[in-house]
Amino acid sequence: MSLLSIKKYQGMFSANCLKFFVGLALTATFILPTYIYFFLSPDFQQLVVDNSVTEAKRVSNHLISSFILGDEGGAGGTIHERLLRNEKIIQNDFQIEQFKFIAPSGQILYSTNHTEIGSVNEQSYFKEIVAQGKPYTNVVTEGSRTLEGRLVPYSVVETYVPIIQNAAFVGAFEIYYDITRVKSSLDRLMVKVYTAIAVIGAVMVLVTCFSFCRARKAIAEKKLMDEEMFRNFQTEVIFNKLFQLSLVKTSIEEILEIFIYHLTSLPWIEVEPKGAFFLVNDKAKVLELKAQRGLSAEVLSCCSRVAFGTCICGRTATSEEWFFPDSPGCEALHDIHYPGMVPHGHYCVPIHASSGVLLGVYTLYTKDGVSRHPQSGKLFLAVANIVGGIIERKQLEDKLRNISITDELTGLFNRRGFRTLAQQELDLAERHKAKMAVFYIDLDGLKHINDMHGHNAGDQAIQDTAEILRETFRAADIISRIGGDEFAVFGSFSPDAGSLSILKQRLNEHIIFFNCKNNRPYTLSCSVGVAYIIPEGPGALDDILSQADSAMYAEKRKKNLARKQIS
């Protein structure tokens, strides 16, 4: 599909979308009020009725337990007398407009309207429904009559709640709830909803129609800008990819590899599918190749490390300025040559941190004689800024990670670092049936050193122990301070007793040599426990540490016992 076809399709799609939204706004303006009037509003009204019925049942149950079965209100008396004494309290507490107590025969034994007492309810619904133990509800609107024919000037919910005892109908409560205020509030709410929907719908129609007219004009004008939009789209893809990569938990080398691929694939800049990223090695003052695309073995061999000031990339690092292929004397700046090298040019761009410090250089290859694209400067500057931010953030993440797993006092791994790295090694040991061991080391008498010589001396003793452990064990071993005076070493050690005894002997020799060589106010001493990890099943890290800890305490007890025997 050609570029013009794509843009034409995009324009048609945009116009159709706007038409759809115009139709949607008009539909919503007329459909929503209809739906609310015929469906939502009746549901709300039914909810009010259902709530009144539920409340009527709850009140009825309370009245049954308090005034029919019980003796609430005090002084005993008939049901009529008890209800009469508490009439106002019941009405006020439960917000009841009126209530009655009706005998199984239909005779009204009690009513808040005292003129009704003694009359009989002979309506069919009472005998056929209520007397059969089923509640009966009727909604009486303002100015209508109740089931007994009473004219009410407000809206009420009239509910009959039967009273059943020992499977027999013994009477019923008739409870009236005044819902005039609730119904009025609901009606006002519905009016507000209708008004809001009408206003919102009208605004939606106006805004969408206005946007539709503007968009049609913009679509017509956009046909003249297809090529520019296509370039911007491609650039946006690169930037979006960069931002996505910056959030991925992966190495900076992998991010740069992916990025160099996308950057050298831009169709509107005349670059070859070749390029590279170099990062600065501050100590050596050289650029080190970290990511590349399309470079030959000869280039990789010659340019794996480029000194500042050497060739185009090194000169870019020194000057910290852009270099483009239309700069004069491009070929003369190539200090590094390799077999089969053909004339070519470069986009060579420095990468800076937010502080302005040079982080690296990236370079893109062009054919010989290609001139700089007028839009390339803006793109490469933005790319360099984004890449610089990503590199800076990744370096900070690495630094923070190292801080989080390092013991501040000794520089060894802390407990978190030990558990993380040791678990990784333990998983590998189980997979490869490797022979491993854990040394659990305790600095003897740290409390005594702190009490006698102060905490600075105690810290010094801990640091001295850490240095002795570094000298005793290998750099590949995981040496950690996991507690105040406790250390652990995890590594690939032969599990035979002879090899491990040699290691313990070497540790003791280093401690003795340290005590003789250094004029400390204390004498270092350590207790050591060892746990073996068999290839058939290493087990959990906590279990292995517990075994080594137990072995260490066994040695410490032997030392203490020997000390007591000597004294």
Coordinates of C-alpha atoms in Angstrom, one line a residue:
M1 CA 0.0 0.0 0.0
S2 CA 1.4 3.4 -1.0
L3 CA 1.9 6.3 1.4
L4 CA -0.9 8.3 -0.2
S5 CA -3.2 5.3 0.1
I6 CA -2.4 5.0 3.7
K7 CA -3.1 8.7 4.4
K8 CA -6.3 8.6 2.4
Y9 CA -7.5 5.6 4.4
Q10 CA -6.5 7.4 7.6
G11 CA -8.5 10.4 6.6
M12 CA -11.6 8.4 5.7
F13 CA -11.2 6.5 9.0
S14 CA -11.1 9.8 11.0
A15 CA -14.1 11.2 9.2
N16 CA -16.1 8.0 9.8
C17 CA -15.1 8.1 13.5
L18 CA -16.4 11.7 13.8
K19 CA -19.7 10.8 12.1
F20 CA -20.0 7.9 14.5
F21 CA -19.5 10.2 17.5
V22 CA -22.0 12.7 16.2
G23 CA -24.6 9.9 15.9
L24 CA -23.6 8.6 19.3
A25 CA -24.1 12.0 20.9
L26 CA -27.5 12.4 19.3
T27 CA -28.6 8.9 20.2
A28 CA -27.4 9.4 23.8
T29 CA -29.3 12.6 24.1
F30 CA -32.7 11.0 23.2
I31 CA -32.2 7.4 24.3
L32 CA -30.9 8.0 27.9
P33 CA -33.8 10.1 29.1
T34 CA -36.2 7.5 27.6
Y35 CA -34.4 4.7 29.4
I36 CA -34.4 6.6 32.7
Y37 CA -38.1 7.4 32.5
F38 CA -39.4 3.9 31.5
F39 CA -36.8 1.7 33.3
L40 CA -34.6 3.5 35.8
S41 CA -37.2 5.7 37.5
P42 CA -39.6 2.8 38.1
D43 CA -36.8 0.8 39.5
F44 CA -35.9 3.6 42.0
Q45 CA -39.6 3.9 43.0
Q46 CA -39.8 0.1 43.5
L47 CA -36.6 0.3 45.6
V48 CA -38.4 2.8 47.9
V49 CA -41.4 0.5 48.2
D50 CA -39.2 -2.5 48.9
N51 CA -37.3 -0.6 51.5
S52 CA -40.6 0.4 53.2
V53 CA -41.8 -3.2 53.2
T54 CA -38.5 -4.4 54.7
E55 CA -38.8 -1.7 57.4
A56 CA -42.4 -2.6 58.0
K57 CA -41.5 -6.3 58.6
R58 CA -38.6 -5.2 60.9
V59 CA -41.0 -2.9 62.9
S60 CA -43.6 -5.6 63.0
N61 CA -41.2 -8.1 64.4
H62 CA -40.1 -5.6 67.0
L63 CA -43.7 -4.9 68.0
I64 CA -44.5 -8.6 68.2
S65 CA -41.5 -9.4 70.4
S66 CA -42.0 -6.3 72.6
F67 CA -45.7 -5.8 72.9
I68 CA -47.4 -9.1 71.9
L69 CA -45.0 -11.7 73.3
G70 CA -43.2 -9.5 75.8
D71 CA -44.1 -6.7 78.3
E72 CA -42.1 -3.7 77.1
G73 CA -43.5 -0.5 78.3
G74 CA -43.9 -1.9 81.8
A75 CA -47.0 -2.3 84.1
G76 CA -48.4 -5.2 82.0
G77 CA -51.9 -4.8 80.7
T78 CA -53.6 -5.8 77.5
I79 CA -52.0 -5.5 74.1
H80 CA -54.3 -2.5 73.4
E81 CA -53.1 -0.8 76.6
R82 CA -49.4 -1.5 76.0
L83 CA -49.6 -0.2 72.4
L84 CA -51.6 2.8 73.5
R85 CA -49.0 3.7 76.2
N86 CA -46.2 3.6 73.7
E87 CA -48.0 4.9 70.6
K88 CA -46.1 8.1 70.2
I89 CA -42.7 6.5 71.0
I90 CA -43.3 3.9 68.3
Q91 CA -44.3 6.4 65.7
N92 CA -41.4 8.7 66.5
D93 CA -38.8 6.0 66.7
F94 CA -39.7 4.2 63.5
Q95 CA -41.1 7.2 61.5
I96 CA -44.4 5.5 61.0
E97 CA -47.4 7.5 59.7
Q98 CA -49.9 5.0 61.2
F99 CA -50.1 1.4 62.4
K100 CA -52.8 -1.0 63.4
F101 CA -53.1 -4.4 65.2
I102 CA -55.7 -6.6 63.6
A103 CA -57.2 -9.9 65.1
P104 CA -57.5 -13.0 62.9
S105 CA -61.2 -12.2 62.4
G106 CA -60.3 -8.9 60.8
Q107 CA -61.3 -6.8 63.8
I108 CA -59.0 -3.9 64.5
L109 CA -57.9 -4.3 68.1
Y110 CA -55.7 -1.2 68.1
S111 CA -55.1 1.7 65.7
T112 CA -53.3 5.0 66.1
N113 CA -56.5 6.4 64.5
H114 CA -58.7 5.5 67.6
T115 CA -62.0 5.9 65.6
E116 CA -61.1 2.7 63.7
I117 CA -60.7 0.5 66.8
G118 CA -63.4 -2.2 66.8
S119 CA -64.2 -2.0 63.0
V120 CA -63.7 -5.1 60.9
N121 CA -61.6 -5.5 57.8
E122 CA -63.7 -7.7 55.5
Q123 CA -61.7 -7.2 52.3
S124 CA -60.9 -10.4 50.3
Y125 CA -57.2 -9.7 50.3
F126 CA -57.1 -10.0 54.1
K127 CA -58.7 -13.4 54.2
E128 CA -57.1 -14.8 51.1
I129 CA -53.6 -13.4 51.5
V130 CA -52.8 -11.9 54.9
A131 CA -54.7 -14.6 56.9
Q132 CA -52.7 -17.2 54.9
G133 CA -49.5 -15.9 56.4
K134 CA -48.3 -13.8 53.4
P135 CA -47.4 -10.1 53.6
Y136 CA -49.5 -7.7 51.4
T137 CA -48.4 -4.3 50.2
N138 CA -50.2 -1.4 48.5
V139 CA -48.8 1.9 47.3
V140 CA -51.2 4.7 47.8
T141 CA -50.4 7.9 45.9
E142 CA -51.2 11.4 47.1
G143 CA -55.0 12.1 47.1
S144 CA -55.9 8.4 46.7
R145 CA -57.7 6.0 49.1
T146 CA -56.2 3.2 51.2
L147 CA -57.4 -0.4 51.0
E148 CA -59.9 0.4 53.8
G149 CA -61.1 3.4 51.8
R150 CA -59.4 6.1 53.8
L151 CA -58.4 9.2 51.7
V152 CA -54.8 10.2 52.4
P153 CA -53.3 13.6 51.4
Y154 CA -49.8 12.2 50.8
S155 CA -48.1 9.1 49.3
V156 CA -47.8 6.1 51.6
V157 CA -46.8 2.5 51.5
E158 CA -49.5 0.4 53.2
T159 CA -48.1 -3.0 54.4
Y160 CA -49.8 -5.9 56.1
V161 CA -47.4 -8.1 58.1
P162 CA -49.0 -11.4 59.4
I163 CA -48.2 -12.7 62.8
I164 CA -47.6 -16.5 62.9
Q165 CA -47.3 -18.5 66.1
N166 CA -47.0 -22.2 66.2
A167 CA -48.0 -22.4 62.6
A168 CA -51.2 -20.5 63.3
F169 CA -52.3 -17.1 62.2
V170 CA -52.9 -15.0 65.3
G171 CA -53.2 -11.5 63.8
A172 CA -51.5 -8.9 61.7
F173 CA -49.9 -5.5 61.9
E174 CA -50.9 -2.9 59.3
I175 CA -48.1 -0.3 59.0
Y176 CA -48.2 3.0 56.9
Y177 CA -45.0 4.6 55.8
D178 CA -45.1 8.2 54.5
I179 CA -43.0 8.2 51.4
T180 CA -44.0 11.7 50.2
R181 CA -40.7 13.3 51.0
V182 CA -38.6 10.4 49.5
K183 CA -40.8 10.3 46.4
S184 CA -40.5 14.1 46.0
S185 CA -36.7 13.9 46.4
L186 CA -36.6 11.1 43.8
D187 CA -38.7 13.1 41.4
R188 CA -36.4 16.1 41.8
L189 CA -33.4 13.9 41.3
M190 CA -34.9 12.5 38.1
V191 CA -35.5 16.1 36.9
K192 CA -31.9 17.0 37.6
V193 CA -30.8 13.9 35.7
Y194 CA -32.9 14.7 32.7
T195 CA -31.6 18.3 32.7
A196 CA -28.0 17.2 33.0
I197 CA -28.3 14.6 30.2
A198 CA -30.0 17.1 28.0
V199 CA -27.3 19.7 28.6
I200 CA -24.4 17.3 28.2
G201 CA -26.0 15.8 25.1
A202 CA -26.5 19.2 23.6
V203 CA -22.9 20.1 24.4
M204 CA -21.7 16.8 23.0
V205 CA -23.6 17.3 19.8
L206 CA -22.4 20.9 19.4
V207 CA -18.7 20.1 20.2
T208 CA -18.7 17.0 18.0
C209 CA -20.4 18.8 15.1
F210 CA -17.9 21.7 15.4
S211 CA -15.0 19.2 15.7
F212 CA -16.3 17.3 12.7
C213 CA -16.3 20.5 10.6
R214 CA -12.9 21.5 11.7
A215 CA -11.6 18.0 11.1
R216 CA -12.9 17.8 7.6
K217 CA -11.0 21.0 6.9
A218 CA -7.9 19.6 8.6
I219 CA -8.1 16.4 6.6
A220 CA -8.2 18.3 3.4
E221 CA -5.1 20.3 4.4
K222 CA -3.4 17.2 5.7
K223 CA -3.1 15.7 2.2
L224 CA -0.5 18.4 1.5
M225 CA 1.6 17.3 4.6
D226 CA 1.7 13.5 4.1
E227 CA 5.4 13.2 3.7
E228 CA 6.0 15.3 6.8
M229 CA 3.5 13.4 8.9
F230 CA 5.1 10.1 7.8
R231 CA 8.5 11.3 9.0
N232 CA 7.0 12.4 12.3
F233 CA 5.3 9.1 12.7
Q234 CA 8.5 7.2 12.2
T235 CA 10.3 9.5 14.7
E236 CA 7.5 9.0 17.2
V237 CA 7.9 5.3 16.9
I238 CA 11.6 5.6 17.8
F239 CA 10.8 7.8 20.8
N240 CA 8.0 5.5 22.0
K241 CA 10.3 2.5 21.7
L242 CA 12.9 4.3 23.7
F243 CA 10.5 5.2 26.5
Q244 CA 9.2 1.6 26.5
L245 CA 12.7 0.2 26.7
S246 CA 13.5 2.6 29.6
L247 CA 10.9 0.8 31.7
V248 CA 12.0 -2.7 30.8
K249 CA 14.0 -4.6 33.4
T250 CA 16.9 -5.4 31.2
S251 CA 20.6 -4.5 30.7
I252 CA 21.7 -1.3 29.0
E253 CA 23.5 -3.3 26.3
E254 CA 20.2 -5.0 25.3
I255 CA 18.4 -1.7 25.2
L256 CA 21.0 -0.1 23.0
E257 CA 21.1 -3.1 20.7
I258 CA 17.3 -2.8 20.1
F259 CA 17.5 1.0 19.8
I260 CA 20.4 1.0 17.2
Y261 CA 18.3 -1.4 15.1
H262 CA 15.3 0.9 15.0
L263 CA 17.4 4.1 14.5
T264 CA 19.2 2.6 11.5
S265 CA 15.9 1.6 10.0
L266 CA 14.5 5.1 9.6
P267 CA 13.5 5.4 5.9
W268 CA 13.7 9.1 5.6
I269 CA 17.3 9.5 6.7
E270 CA 19.8 8.1 4.3
V271 CA 21.7 5.9 6.6
E272 CA 23.1 2.4 6.1
P273 CA 21.8 -0.4 8.3
K274 CA 25.0 0.0 10.3
G275 CA 25.7 1.8 13.6
A276 CA 27.1 1.5 17.1
F277 CA 26.9 2.7 20.6
F278 CA 30.0 3.5 22.7
L279 CA 30.0 4.2 26.4
V280 CA 32.8 6.1 28.2
N281 CA 35.3 4.2 30.4
D282 CA 36.3 7.1 32.7
K283 CA 39.3 5.3 34.2
A284 CA 40.9 4.5 30.8
K285 CA 39.5 7.6 29.0
V286 CA 38.4 5.4 26.1
L287 CA 35.1 4.6 24.4
E288 CA 34.0 1.0 24.7
L289 CA 31.7 -0.6 22.2
K290 CA 28.5 -1.7 23.9
A291 CA 26.0 -2.3 21.0
Q292 CA 26.2 -2.5 17.2
R293 CA 24.3 -3.4 14.1
G294 CA 25.8 -4.6 10.8
L295 CA 29.5 -4.1 11.7
S296 CA 31.9 -6.5 10.2
A297 CA 34.4 -8.6 12.2
E298 CA 37.2 -6.3 11.2
V299 CA 35.4 -3.2 12.5
L300 CA 34.5 -5.0 15.7
S301 CA 38.2 -5.9 16.2
C302 CA 39.5 -2.5 15.4
C303 CA 36.9 -0.4 17.2
S304 CA 36.0 -2.4 20.3
R305 CA 37.9 0.3 22.3
V306 CA 38.5 3.8 20.8
A307 CA 40.7 6.3 22.5
F308 CA 39.5 9.9 23.0
G309 CA 40.7 12.0 20.1
T310 CA 41.1 9.0 17.8
C311 CA 39.1 8.6 14.6
I312 CA 35.7 10.3 14.3
C313 CA 34.1 8.8 17.4
G314 CA 37.1 9.6 19.6
R315 CA 37.1 13.2 18.2
T316 CA 33.4 13.5 18.9
A317 CA 34.0 12.4 22.5
T318 CA 36.8 15.0 22.9
S319 CA 35.0 17.9 21.3
E320 CA 31.6 16.8 22.6
E321 CA 30.1 18.3 19.4
W322 CA 28.0 16.8 16.7
F323 CA 29.7 15.5 13.6
F324 CA 27.8 15.1 10.3
P325 CA 28.9 13.6 7.0
D326 CA 28.8 16.9 5.2
S327 CA 31.6 18.2 7.3
P328 CA 34.7 18.9 5.3
G329 CA 37.6 16.4 5.2
C330 CA 35.5 13.5 6.5
E331 CA 37.7 10.8 5.1
A332 CA 40.9 12.4 6.5
L333 CA 39.5 12.0 10.0
H334 CA 39.4 8.2 9.8
D335 CA 42.5 7.2 11.8
I336 CA 41.4 3.6 12.1
H337 CA 41.6 1.6 8.8
Y338 CA 40.8 -2.1 8.2
P339 CA 40.9 -4.4 5.1
G340 CA 38.1 -3.8 2.6
M341 CA 37.2 -0.4 4.1
V342 CA 35.3 1.8 1.5
P343 CA 34.7 5.6 1.7
H344 CA 31.8 6.4 4.0
G345 CA 30.4 9.1 6.3
H346 CA 29.0 9.3 9.8
Y347 CA 26.4 10.8 11.9
C348 CA 28.3 10.9 15.1
V349 CA 26.6 12.2 18.2
P350 CA 27.7 12.7 21.8
I351 CA 25.5 11.4 24.7
H352 CA 25.4 13.5 27.9
A353 CA 24.0 13.1 31.3
S354 CA 21.6 15.7 32.8
S355 CA 24.6 17.2 34.6
G356 CA 26.5 17.6 31.2
V357 CA 29.0 14.8 31.8
L358 CA 29.8 12.8 28.7
L359 CA 28.4 9.3 28.8
G360 CA 29.2 8.0 25.4
V361 CA 28.8 8.4 21.6
Y362 CA 26.6 6.8 19.0
T363 CA 27.4 6.7 15.3
L364 CA 25.4 5.9 12.2
Y365 CA 27.0 5.0 8.9
T366 CA 26.1 6.8 5.6
K367 CA 27.3 6.3 2.1
D368 CA 30.0 8.5 0.8
G369 CA 28.8 11.9 -0.4
V370 CA 25.5 11.9 1.4
S371 CA 24.5 15.3 2.8
R372 CA 22.9 16.0 6.2
H373 CA 19.1 15.8 6.3
P374 CA 17.7 19.2 7.4
Q375 CA 15.5 17.5 10.0
S376 CA 18.2 15.1 11.4
G377 CA 19.7 17.6 13.9
K378 CA 16.5 17.8 15.9
L379 CA 16.0 14.1 15.9
F380 CA 19.5 13.2 16.9
L381 CA 19.6 15.8 19.7
A382 CA 16.3 14.4 21.1
V383 CA 17.6 10.8 20.8
A384 CA 20.8 11.6 22.6
N385 CA 18.9 13.3 25.4
I386 CA 16.6 10.3 25.9
V387 CA 19.4 7.7 25.6
G388 CA 21.4 9.8 28.1
G389 CA 18.5 9.7 30.6
I390 CA 18.1 6.0 30.2
I391 CA 21.8 5.3 30.7
E392 CA 21.8 7.6 33.7
R393 CA 18.8 5.9 35.2
K394 CA 20.2 2.4 34.6
Q395 CA 23.5 3.3 36.2
L396 CA 21.6 4.7 39.2
E397 CA 19.5 1.5 39.5
D398 CA 22.7 -0.5 39.5
K399 CA 24.2 1.7 42.1
L400 CA 21.1 1.6 44.3
R401 CA 21.0 -2.2 43.9
N402 CA 24.5 -2.5 45.1
I403 CA 23.8 -0.3 48.1
S404 CA 20.7 -2.4 49.0
I405 CA 22.7 -5.6 49.1
T406 CA 26.0 -4.3 50.6
D407 CA 26.8 -3.9 54.3
E408 CA 27.9 -0.3 54.9
L409 CA 30.4 -1.0 57.6
T410 CA 32.4 -3.8 55.9
G411 CA 31.6 -3.5 52.2
L412 CA 30.6 -7.2 52.2
F413 CA 27.2 -8.4 51.1
N414 CA 24.5 -7.9 53.7
R415 CA 21.8 -10.4 54.7
R416 CA 19.7 -9.5 51.7
G417 CA 22.6 -9.7 49.3
F418 CA 23.6 -13.1 50.8
R419 CA 20.2 -14.6 50.5
T420 CA 19.6 -13.3 47.0
L421 CA 23.0 -14.5 45.6
A422 CA 23.2 -17.7 47.6
Q423 CA 19.7 -18.7 46.5
Q424 CA 20.7 -18.3 42.9
E425 CA 23.8 -20.4 43.5
L426 CA 21.8 -23.0 45.3
D427 CA 19.4 -23.3 42.4
L428 CA 22.4 -23.8 40.1
A429 CA 23.9 -26.4 42.4
E430 CA 20.7 -28.4 42.4
R431 CA 20.5 -28.2 38.6
H432 CA 24.1 -29.0 37.9
K433 CA 24.7 -31.4 40.9
A434 CA 27.5 -29.1 42.1
K435 CA 29.3 -29.5 45.4
M436 CA 28.8 -26.5 47.7
A437 CA 29.2 -25.6 51.3
V438 CA 28.2 -22.8 53.7
F439 CA 30.6 -21.4 56.4
Y440 CA 28.9 -19.7 59.4
I441 CA 31.4 -17.6 61.3
D442 CA 30.9 -15.8 64.6
L443 CA 33.2 -13.1 65.9
D444 CA 34.0 -14.2 69.5
G445 CA 33.7 -11.7 72.3
L446 CA 32.4 -8.7 70.4
K447 CA 30.3 -7.6 73.4
H448 CA 33.4 -7.8 75.6
I449 CA 35.3 -5.6 73.0
N450 CA 32.5 -3.1 73.0
D451 CA 32.3 -3.0 76.8
M452 CA 36.0 -2.7 77.4
H453 CA 37.2 -0.6 74.4
G454 CA 34.1 1.1 73.1
H455 CA 32.0 0.7 70.0
N456 CA 34.6 2.2 67.7
A457 CA 36.9 -0.7 68.6
G458 CA 34.0 -3.1 68.1
D459 CA 33.4 -1.7 64.6
Q460 CA 37.1 -2.0 63.9
A461 CA 37.0 -5.7 65.0
I462 CA 34.1 -6.3 62.6
Q463 CA 36.0 -4.7 59.7
D464 CA 39.2 -6.6 60.6
T465 CA 37.2 -9.9 60.5
A466 CA 35.8 -8.9 57.1
E467 CA 39.3 -8.3 55.7
I468 CA 40.5 -11.6 57.0
L469 CA 37.6 -13.4 55.3
R470 CA 38.4 -11.7 52.0
E471 CA 42.0 -12.9 52.3
T472 CA 40.9 -16.4 53.3
F473 CA 38.2 -17.1 50.7
R474 CA 38.1 -16.6 46.9
A475 CA 36.6 -13.6 45.1
A476 CA 34.0 -15.8 43.6
D477 CA 32.7 -16.9 47.0
I478 CA 29.7 -15.0 48.5
I479 CA 31.2 -13.4 51.6
S480 CA 28.5 -11.7 53.8
R481 CA 27.9 -10.1 57.1
I482 CA 24.5 -11.3 58.0
G483 CA 24.3 -10.0 61.6
G484 CA 26.0 -7.9 64.2
D485 CA 28.9 -10.3 64.8
E486 CA 27.9 -13.1 62.3
F487 CA 29.3 -13.8 58.9
A488 CA 28.5 -16.4 56.2
V489 CA 30.4 -17.6 53.2
F490 CA 28.7 -19.6 50.4
G491 CA 30.8 -21.2 47.7
S492 CA 31.8 -24.1 45.6
F493 CA 33.8 -26.2 48.1
S494 CA 34.8 -29.8 48.1
P495 CA 32.7 -31.5 50.8
D496 CA 35.4 -33.9 52.0
A497 CA 36.5 -33.2 55.5
G498 CA 40.2 -32.7 54.5
S499 CA 39.5 -29.7 52.1
L500 CA 37.2 -28.0 54.6
S501 CA 39.6 -28.5 57.4
I502 CA 42.3 -26.9 55.3
L503 CA 40.1 -23.9 54.8
K504 CA 39.3 -23.6 58.5
Q505 CA 43.0 -23.9 59.3
R506 CA 43.9 -21.2 56.8
L507 CA 41.3 -18.9 58.4
N508 CA 42.8 -19.6 61.9
E509 CA 46.3 -18.9 60.5
H510 CA 45.2 -15.6 59.0
I511 CA 43.6 -14.6 62.4
I512 CA 46.8 -15.5 64.3
F513 CA 48.9 -13.7 61.8
F514 CA 46.6 -10.6 62.1
N515 CA 46.8 -10.6 65.9
C516 CA 50.6 -10.8 65.8
K517 CA 51.0 -8.2 63.1
N518 CA 48.6 -5.6 64.3
N519 CA 48.7 -3.7 67.6
R520 CA 45.0 -3.9 68.5
P521 CA 43.7 -3.5 72.0
Y522 CA 41.8 -6.8 71.5
T523 CA 42.5 -10.3 70.2
L524 CA 40.4 -11.6 67.3
S525 CA 38.9 -15.0 67.6
C526 CA 36.2 -16.7 65.5
S527 CA 34.0 -19.8 65.8
V528 CA 33.2 -21.5 62.6
G529 CA 30.5 -24.0 61.5
V530 CA 30.2 -25.7 58.2
A531 CA 27.2 -27.2 56.4
Y532 CA 27.5 -29.4 53.3
I533 CA 25.3 -29.2 50.3
I534 CA 25.0 -32.6 48.6
P535 CA 24.2 -32.7 44.9
E536 CA 21.3 -35.1 45.3
G537 CA 19.2 -32.5 47.0
P538 CA 20.6 -29.2 48.4
G539 CA 17.5 -28.4 50.4
A540 CA 16.2 -25.0 51.5
L541 CA 18.7 -22.2 52.2
D542 CA 17.3 -21.6 55.7
D543 CA 17.8 -25.3 56.6
I544 CA 21.5 -25.1 55.4
L545 CA 22.1 -22.0 57.3
S546 CA 20.6 -23.5 60.4
Q547 CA 22.9 -26.5 60.1
A548 CA 25.9 -24.3 59.8
D549 CA 24.8 -22.1 62.7
S550 CA 24.4 -25.2 64.9
A551 CA 27.8 -26.4 64.0
M552 CA 29.3 -23.0 64.8
Y553 CA 27.6 -22.9 68.2
A554 CA 28.9 -26.4 68.9
E555 CA 32.5 -25.2 68.3
K556 CA 31.8 -22.1 70.4
R557 CA 30.7 -24.3 73.3
K558 CA 33.9 -26.4 73.0
K559 CA 36.0 -23.2 73.2
N560 CA 34.1 -22.0 76.3
L561 CA 34.4 -25.4 78.0
A562 CA 38.2 -25.5 77.2
R563 CA 38.5 -22.0 78.6
K564 CA 36.8 -22.9 81.9
Q565 CA 38.9 -26.0 82.3
I566 CA 42.1 -23.9 81.9
S567 CA 40.9 -21.3 84.4

